[in-house]
PDB file of C-alpha atoms in Angstrom:
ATOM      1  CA  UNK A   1       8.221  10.135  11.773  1.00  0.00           C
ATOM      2  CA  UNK A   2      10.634   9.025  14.253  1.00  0.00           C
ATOM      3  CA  UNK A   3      10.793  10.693  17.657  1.00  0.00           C
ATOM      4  CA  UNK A   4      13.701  11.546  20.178  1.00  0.00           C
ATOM      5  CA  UNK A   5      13.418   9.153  23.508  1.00  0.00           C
ATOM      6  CA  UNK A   6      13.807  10.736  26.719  1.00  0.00           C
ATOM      7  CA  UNK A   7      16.723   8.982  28.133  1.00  0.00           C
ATOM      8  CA  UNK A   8      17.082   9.475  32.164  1.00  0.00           C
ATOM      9  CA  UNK A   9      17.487  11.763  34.108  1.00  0.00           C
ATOM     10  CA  UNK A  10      15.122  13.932  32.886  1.00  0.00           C
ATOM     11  CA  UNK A  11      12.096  16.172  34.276  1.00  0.00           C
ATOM     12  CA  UNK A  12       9.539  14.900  32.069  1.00  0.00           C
ATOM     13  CA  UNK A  13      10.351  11.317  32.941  1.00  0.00           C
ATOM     14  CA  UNK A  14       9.551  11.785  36.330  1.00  0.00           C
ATOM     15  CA  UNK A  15       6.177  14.131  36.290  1.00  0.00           C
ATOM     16  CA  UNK A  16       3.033  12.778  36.554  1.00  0.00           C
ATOM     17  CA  UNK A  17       1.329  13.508  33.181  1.00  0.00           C
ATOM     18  CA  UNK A  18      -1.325  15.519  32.724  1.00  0.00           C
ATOM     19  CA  UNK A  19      -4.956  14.095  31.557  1.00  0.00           C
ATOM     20  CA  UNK A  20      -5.684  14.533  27.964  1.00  0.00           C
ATOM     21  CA  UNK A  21      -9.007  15.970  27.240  1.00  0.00           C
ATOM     22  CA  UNK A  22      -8.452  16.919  23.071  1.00  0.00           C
ATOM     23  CA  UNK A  23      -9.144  13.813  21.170  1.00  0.00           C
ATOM     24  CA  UNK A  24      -8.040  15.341  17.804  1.00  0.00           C
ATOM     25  CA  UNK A  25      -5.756  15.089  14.549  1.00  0.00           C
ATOM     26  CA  UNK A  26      -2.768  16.338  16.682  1.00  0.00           C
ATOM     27  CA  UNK A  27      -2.710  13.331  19.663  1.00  0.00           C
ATOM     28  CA  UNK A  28      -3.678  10.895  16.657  1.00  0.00           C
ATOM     29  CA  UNK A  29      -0.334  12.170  14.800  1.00  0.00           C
ATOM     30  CA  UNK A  30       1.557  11.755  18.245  1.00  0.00           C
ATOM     31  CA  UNK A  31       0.197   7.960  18.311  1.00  0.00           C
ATOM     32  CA  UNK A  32       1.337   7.100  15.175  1.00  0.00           C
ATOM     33  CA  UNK A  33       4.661   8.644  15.457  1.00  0.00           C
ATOM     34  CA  UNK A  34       4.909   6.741  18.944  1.00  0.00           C
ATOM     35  CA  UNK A  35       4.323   3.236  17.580  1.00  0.00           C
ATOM     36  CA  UNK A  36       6.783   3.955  14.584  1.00  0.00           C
ATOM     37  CA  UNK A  37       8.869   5.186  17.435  1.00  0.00           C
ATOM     38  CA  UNK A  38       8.521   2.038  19.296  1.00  0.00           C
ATOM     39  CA  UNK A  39       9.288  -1.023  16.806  1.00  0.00           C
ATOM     40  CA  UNK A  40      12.186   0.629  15.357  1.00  0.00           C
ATOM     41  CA  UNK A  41      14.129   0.839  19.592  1.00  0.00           C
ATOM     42  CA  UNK A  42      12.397  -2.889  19.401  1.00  0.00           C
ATOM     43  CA  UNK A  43      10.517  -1.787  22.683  1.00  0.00           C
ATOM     44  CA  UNK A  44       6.846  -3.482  23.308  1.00  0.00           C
ATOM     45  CA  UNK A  45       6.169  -0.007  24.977  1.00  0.00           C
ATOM     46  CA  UNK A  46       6.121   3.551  24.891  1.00  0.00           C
ATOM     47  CA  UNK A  47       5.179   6.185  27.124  1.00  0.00           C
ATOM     48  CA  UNK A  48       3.957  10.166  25.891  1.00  0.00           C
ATOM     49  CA  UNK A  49       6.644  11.399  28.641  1.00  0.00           C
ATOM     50  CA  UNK A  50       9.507   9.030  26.926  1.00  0.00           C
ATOM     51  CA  UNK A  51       8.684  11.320  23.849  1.00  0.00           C
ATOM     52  CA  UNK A  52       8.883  14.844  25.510  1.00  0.00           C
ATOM     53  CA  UNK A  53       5.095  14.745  25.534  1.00  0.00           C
ATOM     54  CA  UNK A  54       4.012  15.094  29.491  1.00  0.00           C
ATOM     55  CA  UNK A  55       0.281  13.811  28.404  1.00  0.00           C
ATOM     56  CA  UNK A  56      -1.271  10.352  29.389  1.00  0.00           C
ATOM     57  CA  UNK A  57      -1.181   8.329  26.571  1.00  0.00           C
ATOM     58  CA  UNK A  58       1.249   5.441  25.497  1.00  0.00           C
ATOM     59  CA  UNK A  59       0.930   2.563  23.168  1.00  0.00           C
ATOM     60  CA  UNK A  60       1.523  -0.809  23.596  1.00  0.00           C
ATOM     61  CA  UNK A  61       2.174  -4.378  21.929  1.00  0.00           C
ATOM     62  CA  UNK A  62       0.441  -6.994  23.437  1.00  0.00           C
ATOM     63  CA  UNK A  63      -0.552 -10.836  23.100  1.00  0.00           C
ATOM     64  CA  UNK A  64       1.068 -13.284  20.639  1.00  0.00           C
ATOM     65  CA  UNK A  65       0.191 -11.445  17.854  1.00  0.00           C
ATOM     66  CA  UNK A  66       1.269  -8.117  19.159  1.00  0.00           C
ATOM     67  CA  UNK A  67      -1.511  -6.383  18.521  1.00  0.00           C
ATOM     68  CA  UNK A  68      -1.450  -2.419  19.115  1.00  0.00           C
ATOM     69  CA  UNK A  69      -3.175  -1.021  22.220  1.00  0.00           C
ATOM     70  CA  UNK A  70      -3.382   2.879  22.581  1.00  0.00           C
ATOM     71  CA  UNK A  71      -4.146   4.401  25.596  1.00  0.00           C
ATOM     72  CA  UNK A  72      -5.132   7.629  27.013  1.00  0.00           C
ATOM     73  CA  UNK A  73      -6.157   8.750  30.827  1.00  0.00           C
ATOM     74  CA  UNK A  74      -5.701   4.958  31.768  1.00  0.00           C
ATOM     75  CA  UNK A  75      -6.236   3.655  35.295  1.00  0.00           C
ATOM     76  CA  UNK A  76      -5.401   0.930  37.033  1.00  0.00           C
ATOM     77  CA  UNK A  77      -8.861  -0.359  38.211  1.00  0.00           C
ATOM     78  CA  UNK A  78      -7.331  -3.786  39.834  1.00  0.00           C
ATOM     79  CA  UNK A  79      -4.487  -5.679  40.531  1.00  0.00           C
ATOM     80  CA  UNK A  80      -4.513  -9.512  41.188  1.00  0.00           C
ATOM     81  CA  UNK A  81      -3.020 -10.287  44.373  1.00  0.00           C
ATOM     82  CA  UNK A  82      -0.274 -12.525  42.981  1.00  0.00           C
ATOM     83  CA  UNK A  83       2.827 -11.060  41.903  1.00  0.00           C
ATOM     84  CA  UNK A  84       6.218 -12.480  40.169  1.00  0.00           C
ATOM     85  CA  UNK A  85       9.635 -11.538  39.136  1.00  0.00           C
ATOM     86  CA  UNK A  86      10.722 -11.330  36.029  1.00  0.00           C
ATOM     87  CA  UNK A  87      12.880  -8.852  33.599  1.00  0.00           C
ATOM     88  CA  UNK A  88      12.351  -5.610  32.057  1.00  0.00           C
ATOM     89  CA  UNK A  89      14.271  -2.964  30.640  1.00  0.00           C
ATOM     90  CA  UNK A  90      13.192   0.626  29.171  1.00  0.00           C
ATOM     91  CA  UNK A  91      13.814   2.687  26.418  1.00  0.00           C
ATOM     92  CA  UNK A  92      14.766   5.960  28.436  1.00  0.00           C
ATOM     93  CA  UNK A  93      17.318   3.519  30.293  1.00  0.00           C
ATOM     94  CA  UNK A  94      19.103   2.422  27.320  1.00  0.00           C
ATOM     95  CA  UNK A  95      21.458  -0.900  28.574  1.00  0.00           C
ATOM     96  CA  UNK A  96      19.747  -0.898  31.959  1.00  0.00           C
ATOM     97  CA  UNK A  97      18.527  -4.532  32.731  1.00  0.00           C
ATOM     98  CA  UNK A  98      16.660  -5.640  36.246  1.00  0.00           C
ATOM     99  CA  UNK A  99      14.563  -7.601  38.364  1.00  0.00           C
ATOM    100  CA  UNK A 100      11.225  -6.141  39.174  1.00  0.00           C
ATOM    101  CA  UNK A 101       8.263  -7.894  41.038  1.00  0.00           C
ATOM    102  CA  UNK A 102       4.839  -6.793  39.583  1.00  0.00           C
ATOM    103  CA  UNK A 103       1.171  -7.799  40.264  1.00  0.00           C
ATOM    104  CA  UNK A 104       0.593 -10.823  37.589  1.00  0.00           C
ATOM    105  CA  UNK A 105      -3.002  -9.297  36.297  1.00  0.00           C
ATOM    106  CA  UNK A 106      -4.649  -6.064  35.985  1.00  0.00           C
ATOM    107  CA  UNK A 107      -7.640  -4.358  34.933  1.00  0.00           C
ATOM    108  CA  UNK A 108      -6.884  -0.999  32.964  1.00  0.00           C
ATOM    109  CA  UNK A 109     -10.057   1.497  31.885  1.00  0.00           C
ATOM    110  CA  UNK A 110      -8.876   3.846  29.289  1.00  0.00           C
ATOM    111  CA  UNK A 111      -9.782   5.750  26.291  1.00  0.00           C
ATOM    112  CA  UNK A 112      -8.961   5.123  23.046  1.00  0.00           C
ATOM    113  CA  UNK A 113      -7.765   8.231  20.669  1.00  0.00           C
ATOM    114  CA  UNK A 114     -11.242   9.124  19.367  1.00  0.00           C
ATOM    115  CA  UNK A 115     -12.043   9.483  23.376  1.00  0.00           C
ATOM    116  CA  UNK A 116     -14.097   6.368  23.825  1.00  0.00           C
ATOM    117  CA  UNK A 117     -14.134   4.564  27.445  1.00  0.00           C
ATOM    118  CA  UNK A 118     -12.845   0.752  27.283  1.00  0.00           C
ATOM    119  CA  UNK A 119     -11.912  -1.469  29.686  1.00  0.00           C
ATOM    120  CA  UNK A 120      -9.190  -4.154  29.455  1.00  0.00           C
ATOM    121  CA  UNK A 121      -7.872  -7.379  31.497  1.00  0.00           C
ATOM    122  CA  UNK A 122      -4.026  -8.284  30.964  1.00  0.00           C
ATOM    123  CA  UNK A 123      -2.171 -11.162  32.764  1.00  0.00           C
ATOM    124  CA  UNK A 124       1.379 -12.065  33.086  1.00  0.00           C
ATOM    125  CA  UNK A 125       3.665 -10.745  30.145  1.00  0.00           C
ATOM    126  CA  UNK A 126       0.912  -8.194  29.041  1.00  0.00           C
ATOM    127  CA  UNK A 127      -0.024  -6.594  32.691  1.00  0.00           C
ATOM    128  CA  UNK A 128       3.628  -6.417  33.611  1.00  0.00           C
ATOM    129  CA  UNK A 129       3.974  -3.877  30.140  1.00  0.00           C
ATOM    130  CA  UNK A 130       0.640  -2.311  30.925  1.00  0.00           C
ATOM    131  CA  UNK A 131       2.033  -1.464  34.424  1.00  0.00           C
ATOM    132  CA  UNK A 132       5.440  -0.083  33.401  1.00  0.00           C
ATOM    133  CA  UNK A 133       3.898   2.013  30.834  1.00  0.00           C
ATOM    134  CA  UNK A 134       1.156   3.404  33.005  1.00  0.00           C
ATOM    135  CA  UNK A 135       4.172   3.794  35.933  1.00  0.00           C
ATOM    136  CA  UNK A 136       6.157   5.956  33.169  1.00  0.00           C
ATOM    137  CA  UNK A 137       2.712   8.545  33.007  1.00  0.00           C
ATOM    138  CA  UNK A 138       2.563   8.486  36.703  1.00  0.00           C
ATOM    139  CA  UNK A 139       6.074   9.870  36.814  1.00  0.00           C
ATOM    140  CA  UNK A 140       7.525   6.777  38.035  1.00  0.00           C
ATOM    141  CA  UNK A 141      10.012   4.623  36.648  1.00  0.00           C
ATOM    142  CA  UNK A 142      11.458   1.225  36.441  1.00  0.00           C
ATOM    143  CA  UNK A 143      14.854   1.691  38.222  1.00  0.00           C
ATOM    144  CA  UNK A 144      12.712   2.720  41.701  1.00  0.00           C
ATOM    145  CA  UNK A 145      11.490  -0.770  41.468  1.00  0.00           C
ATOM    146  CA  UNK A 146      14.217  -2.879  40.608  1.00  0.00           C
ATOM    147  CA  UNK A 147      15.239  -5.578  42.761  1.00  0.00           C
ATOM    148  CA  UNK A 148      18.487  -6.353  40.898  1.00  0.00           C
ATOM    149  CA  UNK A 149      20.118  -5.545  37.797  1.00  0.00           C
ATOM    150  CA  UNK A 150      21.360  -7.698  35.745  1.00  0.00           C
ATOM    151  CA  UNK A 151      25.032  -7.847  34.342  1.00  0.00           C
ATOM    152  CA  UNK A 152      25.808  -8.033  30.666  1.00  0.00           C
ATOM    153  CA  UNK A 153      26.753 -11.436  31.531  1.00  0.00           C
ATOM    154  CA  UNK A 154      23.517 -12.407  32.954  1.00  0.00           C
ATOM    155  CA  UNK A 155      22.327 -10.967  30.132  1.00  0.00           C
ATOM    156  CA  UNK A 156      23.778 -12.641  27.211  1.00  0.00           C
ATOM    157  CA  UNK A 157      23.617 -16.656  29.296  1.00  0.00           C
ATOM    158  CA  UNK A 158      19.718 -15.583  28.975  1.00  0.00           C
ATOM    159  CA  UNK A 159      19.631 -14.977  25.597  1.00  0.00           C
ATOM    160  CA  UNK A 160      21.540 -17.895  25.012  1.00  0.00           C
ATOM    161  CA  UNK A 161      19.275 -20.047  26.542  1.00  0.00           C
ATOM    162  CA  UNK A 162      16.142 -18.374  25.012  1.00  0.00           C
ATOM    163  CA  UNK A 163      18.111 -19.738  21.457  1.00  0.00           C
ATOM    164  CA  UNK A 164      18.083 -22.917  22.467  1.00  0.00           C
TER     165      UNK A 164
END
């Protein structure tokens, strides 16, 4: 089942999320719906909060093969001390296209949706979604840290080149 996004302003976007401590049928539903949610915006992210759902949980695509990562409660456990620029956009800022400098590694512990503990490492591509998502559950979101937005312009000589 597909799911409204949140599209800013909104209160739930910018609440910290409360911890999840049921690990049943109901947040496994929510998951599901989530990812579905996800591919069909074409996001590689997706936040409880973007869904009306203030808990901490979102699920992810990461690697080459864009495998599926849920997580609940995560923290950010460490961040690599080099950082780098790149793009990102949202799904509760539909159109809205920016700069924003982020730590190039992390290390994430988290539970998975039958409450088990996990730890993972992410670097470059995959800890700069990791972070946004985990910003978006801390009530903090993507505009605060952009360092410029991109016009449609920008936009479209990138995609061009990425064609190429």
């Amino acid at each position: 089942m597909l799911l409204t996004i949140i599209e800013n302003p909104a209160e739930v976007l910018s609440t910290s999320a409360k911890e999840v401590t049921k690990f049943d049928e109901k947040l496994a539903t929510l998951l599901d719906h989530m990812y579905e949610t996800m591919v069909e915006s074409d996001g590689v992210g997706i936040a409880a909060p973007q869904v009306n759902e203030g808990i901490r949980a979102a699920v992810l695509e990461l690697g080459e093969e864009r495998e599926v990562l849920e997580i609940i409660n995560p923290v950010i456990t460490e961040y690599s001390v080099d950082t780098n620029v790149d793009l990102e956009g949202c799904l509760s800022f539909p159109g809205l296209f920016g700069e924003v400098e982020r730590s190039n590694g992390v290390r994430v512990e988290a539970q998975d949706r039958d409450g088990n503990l996990f730890q993972i490492e992410a670097y470059d591509y995959d800890a700069r979604v990791l972070q946004h998502e985990i910003d978006h559950l801390n009530g903090i979101l993507f505009d605060s840290k952009l360092i410029r937005i991109l016009t449609d312009e920008e936009l479209e000589q990138l995609y061009a080149e990425e064609e190429e």
